[in-house]
GROMACS .gro file of C-alpha atoms in nm:
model
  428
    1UNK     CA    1  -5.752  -4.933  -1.256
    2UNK     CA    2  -5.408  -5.006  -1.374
    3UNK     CA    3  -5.494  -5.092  -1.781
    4UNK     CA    4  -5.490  -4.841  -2.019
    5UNK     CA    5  -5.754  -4.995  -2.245
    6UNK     CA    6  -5.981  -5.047  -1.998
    7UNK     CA    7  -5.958  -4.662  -1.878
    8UNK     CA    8  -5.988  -4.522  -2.242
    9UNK     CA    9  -6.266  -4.774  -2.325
   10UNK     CA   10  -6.482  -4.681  -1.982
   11UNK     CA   11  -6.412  -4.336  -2.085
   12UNK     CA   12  -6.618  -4.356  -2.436
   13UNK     CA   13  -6.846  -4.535  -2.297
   14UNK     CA   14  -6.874  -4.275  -2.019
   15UNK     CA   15  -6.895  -4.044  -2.294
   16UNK     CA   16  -7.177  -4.182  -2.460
   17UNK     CA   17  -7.428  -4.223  -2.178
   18UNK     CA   18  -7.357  -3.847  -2.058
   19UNK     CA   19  -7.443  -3.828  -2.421
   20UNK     CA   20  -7.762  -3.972  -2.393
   21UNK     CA   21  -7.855  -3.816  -2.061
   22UNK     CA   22  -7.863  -3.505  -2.177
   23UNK     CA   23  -7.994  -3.579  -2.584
   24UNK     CA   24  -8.323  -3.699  -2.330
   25UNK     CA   25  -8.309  -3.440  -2.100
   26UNK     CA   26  -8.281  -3.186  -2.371
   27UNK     CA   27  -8.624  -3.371  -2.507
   28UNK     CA   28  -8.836  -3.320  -2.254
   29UNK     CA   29  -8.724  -2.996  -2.164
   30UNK     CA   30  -8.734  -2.893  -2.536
   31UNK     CA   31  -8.920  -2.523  -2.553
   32UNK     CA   32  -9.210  -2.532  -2.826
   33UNK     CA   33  -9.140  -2.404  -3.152
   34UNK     CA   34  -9.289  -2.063  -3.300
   35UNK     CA   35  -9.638  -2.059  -3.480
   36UNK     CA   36  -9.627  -2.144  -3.805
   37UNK     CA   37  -9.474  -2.509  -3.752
   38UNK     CA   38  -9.616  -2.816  -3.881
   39UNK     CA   39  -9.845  -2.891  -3.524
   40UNK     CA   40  -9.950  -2.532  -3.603
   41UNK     CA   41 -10.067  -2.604  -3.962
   42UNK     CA   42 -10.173  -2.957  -3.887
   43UNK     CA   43 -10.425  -2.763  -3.614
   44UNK     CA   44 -10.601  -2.518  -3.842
   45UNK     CA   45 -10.685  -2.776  -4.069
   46UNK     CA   46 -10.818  -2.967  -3.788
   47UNK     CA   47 -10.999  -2.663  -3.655
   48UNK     CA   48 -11.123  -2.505  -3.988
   49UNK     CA   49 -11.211  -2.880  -4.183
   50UNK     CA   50 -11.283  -3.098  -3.906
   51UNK     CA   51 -11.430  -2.952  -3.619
   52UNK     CA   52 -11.563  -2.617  -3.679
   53UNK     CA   53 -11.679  -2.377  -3.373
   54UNK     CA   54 -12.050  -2.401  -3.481
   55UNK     CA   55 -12.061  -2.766  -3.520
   56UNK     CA   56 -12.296  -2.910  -3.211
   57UNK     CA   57 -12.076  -3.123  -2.938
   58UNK     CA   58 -12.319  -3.488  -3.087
   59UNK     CA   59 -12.169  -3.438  -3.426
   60UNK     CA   60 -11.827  -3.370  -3.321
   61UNK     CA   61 -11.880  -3.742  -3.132
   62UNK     CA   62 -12.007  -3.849  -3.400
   63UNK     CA   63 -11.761  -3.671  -3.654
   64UNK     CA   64 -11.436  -3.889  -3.451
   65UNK     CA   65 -11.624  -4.222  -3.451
   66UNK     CA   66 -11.659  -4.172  -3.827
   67UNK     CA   67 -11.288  -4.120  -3.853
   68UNK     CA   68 -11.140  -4.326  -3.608
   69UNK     CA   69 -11.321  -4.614  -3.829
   70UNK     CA   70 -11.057  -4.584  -4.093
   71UNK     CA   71 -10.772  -4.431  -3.872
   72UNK     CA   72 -10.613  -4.646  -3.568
   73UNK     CA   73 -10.630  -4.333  -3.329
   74UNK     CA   74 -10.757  -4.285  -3.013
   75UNK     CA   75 -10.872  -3.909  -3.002
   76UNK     CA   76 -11.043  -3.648  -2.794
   77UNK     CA   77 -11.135  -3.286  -2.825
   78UNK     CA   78 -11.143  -3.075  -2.540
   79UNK     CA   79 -11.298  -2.717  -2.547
   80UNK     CA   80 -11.050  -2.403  -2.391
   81UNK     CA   81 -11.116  -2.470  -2.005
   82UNK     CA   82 -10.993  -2.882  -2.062
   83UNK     CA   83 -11.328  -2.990  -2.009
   84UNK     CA   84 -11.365  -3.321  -2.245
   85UNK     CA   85 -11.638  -3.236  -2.561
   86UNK     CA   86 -11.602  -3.603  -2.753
   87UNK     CA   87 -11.360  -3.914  -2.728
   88UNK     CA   88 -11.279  -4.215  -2.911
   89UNK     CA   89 -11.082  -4.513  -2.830
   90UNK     CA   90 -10.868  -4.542  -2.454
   91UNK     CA   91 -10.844  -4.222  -2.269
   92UNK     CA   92 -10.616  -4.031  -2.281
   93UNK     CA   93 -10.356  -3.743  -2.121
   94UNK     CA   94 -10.522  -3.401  -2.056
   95UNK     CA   95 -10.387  -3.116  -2.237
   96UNK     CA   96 -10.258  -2.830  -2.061
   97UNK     CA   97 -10.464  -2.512  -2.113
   98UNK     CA   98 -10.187  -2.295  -2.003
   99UNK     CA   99 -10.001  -2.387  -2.281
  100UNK     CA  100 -10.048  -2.160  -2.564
  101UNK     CA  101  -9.900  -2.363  -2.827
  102UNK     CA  102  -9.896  -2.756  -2.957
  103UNK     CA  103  -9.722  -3.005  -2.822
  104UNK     CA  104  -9.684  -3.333  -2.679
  105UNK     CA  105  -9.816  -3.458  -2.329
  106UNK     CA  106  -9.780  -3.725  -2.119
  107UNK     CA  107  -9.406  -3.804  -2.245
  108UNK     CA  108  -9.341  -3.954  -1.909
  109UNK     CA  109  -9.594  -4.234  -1.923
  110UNK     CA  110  -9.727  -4.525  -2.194
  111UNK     CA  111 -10.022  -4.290  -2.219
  112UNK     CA  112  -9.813  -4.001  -2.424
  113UNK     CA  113 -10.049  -3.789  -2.693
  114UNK     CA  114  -9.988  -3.511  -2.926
  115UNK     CA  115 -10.251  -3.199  -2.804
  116UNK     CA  116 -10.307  -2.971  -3.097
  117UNK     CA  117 -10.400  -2.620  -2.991
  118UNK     CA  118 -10.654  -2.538  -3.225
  119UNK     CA  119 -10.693  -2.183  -3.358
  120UNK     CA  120 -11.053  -2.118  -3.147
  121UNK     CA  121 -10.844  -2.198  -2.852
  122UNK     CA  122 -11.021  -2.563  -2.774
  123UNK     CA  123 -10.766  -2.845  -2.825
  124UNK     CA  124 -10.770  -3.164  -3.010
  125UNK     CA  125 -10.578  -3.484  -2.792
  126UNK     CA  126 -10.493  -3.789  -3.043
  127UNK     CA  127 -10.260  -4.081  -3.004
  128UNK     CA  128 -10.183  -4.382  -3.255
  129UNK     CA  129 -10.287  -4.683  -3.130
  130UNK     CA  130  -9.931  -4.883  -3.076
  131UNK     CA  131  -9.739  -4.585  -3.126
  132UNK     CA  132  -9.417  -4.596  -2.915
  133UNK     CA  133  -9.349  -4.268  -2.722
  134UNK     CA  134  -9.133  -4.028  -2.908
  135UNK     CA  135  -8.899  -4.028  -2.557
  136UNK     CA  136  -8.894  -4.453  -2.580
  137UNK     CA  137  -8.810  -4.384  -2.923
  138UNK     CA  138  -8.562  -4.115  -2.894
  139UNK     CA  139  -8.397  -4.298  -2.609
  140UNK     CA  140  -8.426  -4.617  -2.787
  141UNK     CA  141  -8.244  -4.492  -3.128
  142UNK     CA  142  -7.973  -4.313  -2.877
  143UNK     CA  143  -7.931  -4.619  -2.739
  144UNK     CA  144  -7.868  -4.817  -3.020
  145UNK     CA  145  -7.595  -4.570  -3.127
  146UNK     CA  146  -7.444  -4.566  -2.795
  147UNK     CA  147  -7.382  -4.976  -2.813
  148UNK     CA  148  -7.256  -4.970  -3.209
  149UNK     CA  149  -6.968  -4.710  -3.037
  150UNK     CA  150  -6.871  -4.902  -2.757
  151UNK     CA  151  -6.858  -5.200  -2.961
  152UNK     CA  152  -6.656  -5.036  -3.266
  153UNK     CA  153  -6.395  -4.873  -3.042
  154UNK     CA  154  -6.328  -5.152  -2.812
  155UNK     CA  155  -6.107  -5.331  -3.077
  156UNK     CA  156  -5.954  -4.956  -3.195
  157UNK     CA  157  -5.850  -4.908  -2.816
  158UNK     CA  158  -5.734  -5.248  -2.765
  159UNK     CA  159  -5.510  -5.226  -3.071
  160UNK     CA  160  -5.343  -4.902  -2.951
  161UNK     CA  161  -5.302  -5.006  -2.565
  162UNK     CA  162  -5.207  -5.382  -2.703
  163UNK     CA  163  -4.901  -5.241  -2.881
  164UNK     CA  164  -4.819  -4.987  -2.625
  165UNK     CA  165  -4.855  -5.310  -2.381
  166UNK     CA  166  -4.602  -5.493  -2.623
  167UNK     CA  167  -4.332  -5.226  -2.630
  168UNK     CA  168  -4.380  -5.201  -2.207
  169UNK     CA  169  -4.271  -5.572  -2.193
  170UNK     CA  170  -4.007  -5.480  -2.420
  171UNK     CA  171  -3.837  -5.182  -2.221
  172UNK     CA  172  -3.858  -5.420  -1.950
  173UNK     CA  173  -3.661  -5.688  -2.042
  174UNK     CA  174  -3.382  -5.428  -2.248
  175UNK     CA  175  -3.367  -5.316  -1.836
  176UNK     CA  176  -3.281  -5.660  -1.715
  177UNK     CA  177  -3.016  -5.676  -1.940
  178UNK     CA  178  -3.135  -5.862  -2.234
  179UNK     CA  179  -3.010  -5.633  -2.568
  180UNK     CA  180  -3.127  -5.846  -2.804
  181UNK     CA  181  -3.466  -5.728  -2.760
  182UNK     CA  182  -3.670  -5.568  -3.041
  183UNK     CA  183  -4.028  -5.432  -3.089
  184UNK     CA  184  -4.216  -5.483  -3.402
  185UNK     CA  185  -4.301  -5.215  -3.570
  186UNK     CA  186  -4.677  -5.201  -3.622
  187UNK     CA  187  -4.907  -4.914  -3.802
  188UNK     CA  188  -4.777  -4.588  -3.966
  189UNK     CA  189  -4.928  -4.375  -3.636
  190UNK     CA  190  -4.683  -4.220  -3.353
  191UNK     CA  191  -4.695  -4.562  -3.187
  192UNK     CA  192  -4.493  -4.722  -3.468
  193UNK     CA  193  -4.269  -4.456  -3.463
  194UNK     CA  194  -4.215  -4.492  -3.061
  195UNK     CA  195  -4.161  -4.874  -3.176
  196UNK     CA  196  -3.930  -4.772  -3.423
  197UNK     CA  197  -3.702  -4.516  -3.234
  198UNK     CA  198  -3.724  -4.772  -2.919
  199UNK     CA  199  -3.533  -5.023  -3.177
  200UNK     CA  200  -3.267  -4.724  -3.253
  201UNK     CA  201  -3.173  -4.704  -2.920
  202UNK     CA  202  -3.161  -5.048  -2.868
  203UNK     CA  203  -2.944  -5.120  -3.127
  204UNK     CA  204  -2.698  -4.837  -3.048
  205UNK     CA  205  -2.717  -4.958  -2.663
  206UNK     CA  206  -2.651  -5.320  -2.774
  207UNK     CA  207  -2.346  -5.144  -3.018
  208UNK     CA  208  -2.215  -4.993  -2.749
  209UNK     CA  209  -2.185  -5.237  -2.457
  210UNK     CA  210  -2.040  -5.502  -2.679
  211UNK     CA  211  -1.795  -5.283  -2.819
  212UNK     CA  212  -1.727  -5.192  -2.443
  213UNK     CA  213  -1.671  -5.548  -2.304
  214UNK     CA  214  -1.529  -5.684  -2.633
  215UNK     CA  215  -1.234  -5.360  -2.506
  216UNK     CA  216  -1.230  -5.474  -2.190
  217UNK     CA  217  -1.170  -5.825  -2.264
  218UNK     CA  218  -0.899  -5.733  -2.521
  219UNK     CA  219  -0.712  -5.512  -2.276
  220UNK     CA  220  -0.726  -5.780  -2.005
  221UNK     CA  221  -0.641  -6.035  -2.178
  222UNK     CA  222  -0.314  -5.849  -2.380
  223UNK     CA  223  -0.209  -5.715  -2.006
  224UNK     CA  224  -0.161  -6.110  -1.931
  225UNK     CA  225   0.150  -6.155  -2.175
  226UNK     CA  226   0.333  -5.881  -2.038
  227UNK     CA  227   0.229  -5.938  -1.694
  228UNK     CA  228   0.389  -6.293  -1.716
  229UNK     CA  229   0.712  -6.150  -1.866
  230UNK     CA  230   0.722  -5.876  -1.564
  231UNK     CA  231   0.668  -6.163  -1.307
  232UNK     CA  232   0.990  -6.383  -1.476
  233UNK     CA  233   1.171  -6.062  -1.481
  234UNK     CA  234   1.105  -6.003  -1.089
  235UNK     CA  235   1.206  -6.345  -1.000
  236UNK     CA  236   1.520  -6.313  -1.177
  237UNK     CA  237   1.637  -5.974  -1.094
  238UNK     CA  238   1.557  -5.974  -0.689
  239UNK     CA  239   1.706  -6.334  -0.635
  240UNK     CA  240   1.920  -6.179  -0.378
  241UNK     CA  241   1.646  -5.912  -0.209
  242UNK     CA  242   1.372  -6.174  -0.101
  243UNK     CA  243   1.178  -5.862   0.054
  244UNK     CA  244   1.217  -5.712  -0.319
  245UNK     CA  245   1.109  -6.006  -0.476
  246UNK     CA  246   0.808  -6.087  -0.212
  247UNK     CA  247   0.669  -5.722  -0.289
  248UNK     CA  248   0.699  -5.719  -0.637
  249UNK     CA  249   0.549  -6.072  -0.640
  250UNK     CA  250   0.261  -5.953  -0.405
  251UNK     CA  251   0.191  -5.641  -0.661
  252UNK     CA  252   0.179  -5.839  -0.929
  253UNK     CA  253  -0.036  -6.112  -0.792
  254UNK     CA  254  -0.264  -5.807  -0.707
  255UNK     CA  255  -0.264  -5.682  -1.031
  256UNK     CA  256  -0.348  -6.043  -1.218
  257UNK     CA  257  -0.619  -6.060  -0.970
  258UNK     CA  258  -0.734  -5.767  -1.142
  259UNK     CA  259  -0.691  -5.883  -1.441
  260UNK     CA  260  -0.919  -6.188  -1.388
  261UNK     CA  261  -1.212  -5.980  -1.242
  262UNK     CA  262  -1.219  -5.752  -1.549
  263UNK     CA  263  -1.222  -6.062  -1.768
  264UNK     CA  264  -1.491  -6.254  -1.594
  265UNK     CA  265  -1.699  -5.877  -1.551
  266UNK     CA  266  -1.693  -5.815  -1.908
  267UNK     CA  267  -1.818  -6.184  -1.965
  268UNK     CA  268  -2.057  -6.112  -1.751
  269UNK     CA  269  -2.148  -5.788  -1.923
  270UNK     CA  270  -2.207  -5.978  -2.255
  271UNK     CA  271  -2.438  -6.176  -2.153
  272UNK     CA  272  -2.805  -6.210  -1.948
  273UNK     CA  273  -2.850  -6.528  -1.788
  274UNK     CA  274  -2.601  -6.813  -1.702
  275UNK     CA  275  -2.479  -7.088  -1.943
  276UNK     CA  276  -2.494  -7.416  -1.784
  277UNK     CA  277  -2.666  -7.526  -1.469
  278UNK     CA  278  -2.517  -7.764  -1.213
  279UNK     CA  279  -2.698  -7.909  -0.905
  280UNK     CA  280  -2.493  -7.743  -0.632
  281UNK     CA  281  -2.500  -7.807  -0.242
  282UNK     CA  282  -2.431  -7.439  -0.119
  283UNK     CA  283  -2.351  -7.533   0.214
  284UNK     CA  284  -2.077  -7.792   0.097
  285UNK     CA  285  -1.950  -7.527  -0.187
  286UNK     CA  286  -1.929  -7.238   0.098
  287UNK     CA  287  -1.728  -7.489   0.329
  288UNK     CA  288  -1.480  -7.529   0.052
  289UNK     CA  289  -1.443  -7.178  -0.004
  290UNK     CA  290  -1.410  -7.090   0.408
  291UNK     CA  291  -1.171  -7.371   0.471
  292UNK     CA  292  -0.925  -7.185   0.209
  293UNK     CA  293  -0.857  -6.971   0.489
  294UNK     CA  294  -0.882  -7.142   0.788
  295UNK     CA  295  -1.265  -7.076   0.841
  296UNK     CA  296  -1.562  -7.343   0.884
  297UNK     CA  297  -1.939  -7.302   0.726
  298UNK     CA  298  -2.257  -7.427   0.935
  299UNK     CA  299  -2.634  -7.403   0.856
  300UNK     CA  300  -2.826  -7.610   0.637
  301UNK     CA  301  -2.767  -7.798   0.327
  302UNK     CA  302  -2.983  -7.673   0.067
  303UNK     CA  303  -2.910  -7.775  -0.313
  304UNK     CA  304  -2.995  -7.529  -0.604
  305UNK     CA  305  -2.953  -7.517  -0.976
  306UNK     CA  306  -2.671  -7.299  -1.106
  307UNK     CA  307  -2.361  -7.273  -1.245
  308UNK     CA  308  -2.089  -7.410  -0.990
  309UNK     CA  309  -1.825  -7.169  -1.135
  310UNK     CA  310  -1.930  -6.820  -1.071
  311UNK     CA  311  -2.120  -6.946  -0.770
  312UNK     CA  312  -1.793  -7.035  -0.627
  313UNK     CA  313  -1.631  -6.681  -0.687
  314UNK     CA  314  -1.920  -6.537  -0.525
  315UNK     CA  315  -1.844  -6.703  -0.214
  316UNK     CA  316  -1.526  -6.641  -0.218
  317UNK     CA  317  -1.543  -6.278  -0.267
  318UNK     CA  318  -1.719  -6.247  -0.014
  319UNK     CA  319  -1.500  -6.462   0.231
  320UNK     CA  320  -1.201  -6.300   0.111
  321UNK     CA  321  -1.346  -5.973   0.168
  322UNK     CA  322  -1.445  -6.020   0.517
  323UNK     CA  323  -1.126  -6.132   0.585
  324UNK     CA  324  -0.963  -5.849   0.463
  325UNK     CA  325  -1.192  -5.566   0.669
  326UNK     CA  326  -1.291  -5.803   0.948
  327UNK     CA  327  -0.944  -5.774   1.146
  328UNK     CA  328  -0.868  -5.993   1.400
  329UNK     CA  329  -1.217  -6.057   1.463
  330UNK     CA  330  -1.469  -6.398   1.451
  331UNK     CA  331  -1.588  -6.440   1.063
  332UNK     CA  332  -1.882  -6.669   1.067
  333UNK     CA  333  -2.041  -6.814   0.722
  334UNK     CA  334  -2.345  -7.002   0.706
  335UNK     CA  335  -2.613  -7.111   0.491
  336UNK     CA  336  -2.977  -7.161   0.562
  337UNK     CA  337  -3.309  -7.237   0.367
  338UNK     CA  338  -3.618  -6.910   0.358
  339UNK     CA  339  -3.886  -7.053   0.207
  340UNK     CA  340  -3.815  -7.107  -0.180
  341UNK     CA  341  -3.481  -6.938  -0.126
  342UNK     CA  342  -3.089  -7.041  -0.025
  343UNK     CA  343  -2.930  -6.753   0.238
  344UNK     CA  344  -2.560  -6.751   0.228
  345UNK     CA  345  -2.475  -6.538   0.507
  346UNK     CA  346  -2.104  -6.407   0.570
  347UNK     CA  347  -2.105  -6.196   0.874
  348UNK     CA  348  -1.758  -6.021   1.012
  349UNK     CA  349  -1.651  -5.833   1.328
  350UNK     CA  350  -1.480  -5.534   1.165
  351UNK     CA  351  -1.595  -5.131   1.109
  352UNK     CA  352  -1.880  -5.220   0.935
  353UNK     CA  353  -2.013  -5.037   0.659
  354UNK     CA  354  -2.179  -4.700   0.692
  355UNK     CA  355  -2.578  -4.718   0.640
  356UNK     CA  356  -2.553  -4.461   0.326
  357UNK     CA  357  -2.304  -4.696   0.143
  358UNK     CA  358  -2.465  -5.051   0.170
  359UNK     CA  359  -2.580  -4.973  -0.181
  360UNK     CA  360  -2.270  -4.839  -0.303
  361UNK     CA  361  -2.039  -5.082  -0.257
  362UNK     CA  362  -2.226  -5.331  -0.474
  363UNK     CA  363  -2.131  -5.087  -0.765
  364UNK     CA  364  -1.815  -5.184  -0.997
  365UNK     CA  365  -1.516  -4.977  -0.883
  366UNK     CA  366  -1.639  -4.861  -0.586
  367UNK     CA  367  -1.507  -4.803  -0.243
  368UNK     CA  368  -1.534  -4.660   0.130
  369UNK     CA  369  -1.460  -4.320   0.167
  370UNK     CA  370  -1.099  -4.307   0.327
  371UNK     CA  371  -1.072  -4.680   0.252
  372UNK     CA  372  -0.698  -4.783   0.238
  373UNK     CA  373  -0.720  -5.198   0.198
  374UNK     CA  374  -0.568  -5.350  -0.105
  375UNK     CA  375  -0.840  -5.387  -0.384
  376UNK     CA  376  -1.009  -5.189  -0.667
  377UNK     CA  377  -1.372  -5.249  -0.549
  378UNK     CA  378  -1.472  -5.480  -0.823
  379UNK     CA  379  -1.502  -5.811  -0.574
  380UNK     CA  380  -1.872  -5.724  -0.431
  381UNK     CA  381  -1.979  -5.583  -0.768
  382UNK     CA  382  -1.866  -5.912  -0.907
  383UNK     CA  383  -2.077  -6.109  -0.618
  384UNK     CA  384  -2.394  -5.904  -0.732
  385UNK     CA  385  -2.363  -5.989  -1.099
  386UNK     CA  386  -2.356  -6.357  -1.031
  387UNK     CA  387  -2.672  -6.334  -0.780
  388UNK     CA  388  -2.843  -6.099  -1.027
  389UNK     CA  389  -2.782  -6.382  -1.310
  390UNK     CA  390  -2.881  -6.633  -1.088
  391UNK     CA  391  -3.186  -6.481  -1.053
  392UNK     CA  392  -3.146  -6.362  -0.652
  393UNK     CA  393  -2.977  -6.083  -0.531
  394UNK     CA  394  -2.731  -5.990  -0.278
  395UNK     CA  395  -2.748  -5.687   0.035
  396UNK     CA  396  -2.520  -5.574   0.369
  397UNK     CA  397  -2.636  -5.516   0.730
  398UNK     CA  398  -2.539  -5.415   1.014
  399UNK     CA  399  -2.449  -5.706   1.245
  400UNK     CA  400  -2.533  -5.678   1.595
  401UNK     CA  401  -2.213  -5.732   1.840
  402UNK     CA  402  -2.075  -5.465   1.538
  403UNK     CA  403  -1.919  -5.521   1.190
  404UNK     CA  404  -2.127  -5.629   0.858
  405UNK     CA  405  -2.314  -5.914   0.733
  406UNK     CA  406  -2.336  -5.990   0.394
  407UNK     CA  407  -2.624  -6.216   0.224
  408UNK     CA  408  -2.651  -6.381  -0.067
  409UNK     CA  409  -3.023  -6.493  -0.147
  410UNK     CA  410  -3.083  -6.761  -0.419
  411UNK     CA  411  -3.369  -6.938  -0.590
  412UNK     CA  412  -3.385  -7.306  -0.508
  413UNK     CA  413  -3.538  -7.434  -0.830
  414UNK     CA  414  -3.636  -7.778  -0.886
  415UNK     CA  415  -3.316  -7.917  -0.745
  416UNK     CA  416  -3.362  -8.002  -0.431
  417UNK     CA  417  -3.724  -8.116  -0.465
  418UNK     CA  418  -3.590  -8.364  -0.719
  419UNK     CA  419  -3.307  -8.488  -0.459
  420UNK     CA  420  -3.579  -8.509  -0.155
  421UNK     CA  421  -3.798  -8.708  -0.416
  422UNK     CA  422  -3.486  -8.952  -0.496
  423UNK     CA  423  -3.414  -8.982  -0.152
  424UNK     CA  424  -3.737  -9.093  -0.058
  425UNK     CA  425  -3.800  -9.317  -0.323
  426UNK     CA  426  -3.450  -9.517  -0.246
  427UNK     CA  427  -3.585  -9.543   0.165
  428UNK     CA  428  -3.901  -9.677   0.007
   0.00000   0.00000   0.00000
């Protein structure tokens, strides 16, 4: 039982009927009160008025069918040992001589009675015709109560669980990236001020992590002017010390590499889903990207929606990085079609990557332990960004002759139905 409502709401009503269990049991097992109650009273009159000790057992008959003319009761009087001395009306429940005070009998059964002990010890049995029984009753009343709760808390509970439900959906989607997201603030009770303190945070998260990428784009982009200048100034000073020059150049092309990553990682910082979406043949894309360096791309052509750009660096971030730990070895990319889902796989013959940091190296910044390859580790943490905004996501294997495999998975979309559909329509 995964609701909240549903689990407070069960436990009222739970409540409620251990209530009434034990208002009932605590009925019937009720102990009889001292003398000088109202059955007590209501019995001496009965004794001393209506049926005195002397009076013969014909005229005590007679005596009830008098009464019982005027009076809808059914009523019998029975002497100390139970035995029956007159009756009127349906019969009725036995009293229970070992009882030495009032009381009512036959609870358990449509045939309930009130049995007055009267003071001479002989007891008096009546019942009002179409009474209910006092338990029917009791119960009945209880019962009543126990629906008008369960039906005036069920919209209290629902309102408290609804907005906690609200502000749930709401922490979810400031997870997945989205900072725009706010709660409204409901009541005056500590829910409203959960809602209220969630939209504090928020707003100081969303203050912060634009502040942070709007820095990051500055900084990248003012390092470009200077960078520029330091590349002229290369060219001209080592015109006679190619080596010089081809170093310097490589360094530099290095760092404006750099540059570029930061730039498109704080764009992808600022935002939470991509901006335009292009019908894209993977396969075709990832055979652009692998004949770049020599390399060819089989599998499957699959087509998905996205946006052609980023998907591109992806790829080749991930080609370039297999070249660049894969050695000498065979680097094989390929693209296939899992269900509703586009698999680019890049897989390379190099050290492979360590079980404990297949995780890890999806993180901006990061790299292997005693890992000496040109690089600053934000190329994979780049590749996971796009297939996180893309709505797929991206992982590393082992492979098996040794080395790693790296897959890209990707929602197809509507694309490709829509091409199939085109496709069949025009052989039609």
């Amino acid at each position: 039982m995964r609701k909240l409502y549903v689990q407070i709401y069960l436990t009222c009503v739970g409540i409620l009927l251990l209530f009434l269990l034990l208002a009932t049991a605590g009925w019937l097992t009720r102990p009889v009160g001292p003398r000088g109650n109202a059955l007590d009273i209501v019995s001496v009159v009965i004794g001393e008025h209506l049926f005195p000790r002397h009076v013969p057992d014909e005229m005590n008959q007679e005596h009830l069918e008098h009464l019982t003319v005027h009076w809808p009761i059914d009523w019998a009087l029975h002497d100390e040992d139970g035995r029956r001395i007159a009756a009127v009306g349906e019969e009725l429940p036995e009293p229970d001589t070992r009882r030495r005070q009032s009381g009512w009998v036959g609870l358990t059964s449509a045939r309930h009675a009130l049995a007055l002990r009267l003071p001479d010890g002989r007891w008096s049995v009546m019942r009002l015709r179409g009474a209910p029984s006092p338990l029917a009753h009791v119960t009945f009343m209880l019962g009543l109560f126990a629906i008008a709760i369960a039906i005036g808390s069920f919209p209290v509970v629902r309102r408290i669980t609804g907005r906690l439900e609200r502000l749930q959906r709401r922490v979810d989607e400031l997870g997945a990236g989205n900072l725009d997201v706010r709660v409204k603030v409901e009541g005056r009770d500590e829910v409203a001020d959960l809602a209220v303190s969630f939209n504090s945070a928020a707003e100081r998260i969303q203050t912060l992590v634009g502040s942070q990428a709007r820095l990051l784009a500055a900084v990248s982009h003012e390092l470009r002017s200077p960078l520029a200048r330091l590349r002229v100034a290369a060219e001209l000073a080592t015109k006679e010390r190619p080596d010089l020059r081809d170093r310097l150049s490589g360094e530099i092309d290095e760092l404006d590499g750099l540059i570029e990553e930061l730039l498109l990682a704080s764009r992808l910082e600022a935002r939470s889903e991509i901006e335009q979406r292009d019908e894209i043949d993977l396969l075709a894309l990832a055979a652009e990207e692998a004949s770049r360096i020599g390399l060819e791309a089989g599998g499957e052509s699959v087509v998905l929606t996205g946006e052609a750009r980023l998907l591109r660096r992806a790829v080749r971030n991930l080609v370039e990085n297999a070249r660049r730990h894969g050695g000498e070895g065979v680097i094989e990319v390929s693209v296939r079609r899992e269900d509703d889902a586009a698999v680019l796989t890049v897989a390379d013959e190099g050290p492979g990557v360590p079980a404990e940091e297949r995780e890890r190296i999806f993180e901006p910044f990061a790299r292997l332990r005693g890992e000496d390859t040109p690089g600053v580790g934000l190329g994979l943490a780049l590749v996971a960004s796009i297939a996180k905004q893309h709505g797929g996501a991206v992982s590393c294997r082992e492979a098996e002759r040794g080395g790693a495999v790296f897959e890209i998975e990707l929602p197809v979309g509507r694309a490709e139905a829509q091409l199939r559909q085109s496709a069949s329509e025009s052989r039609a």
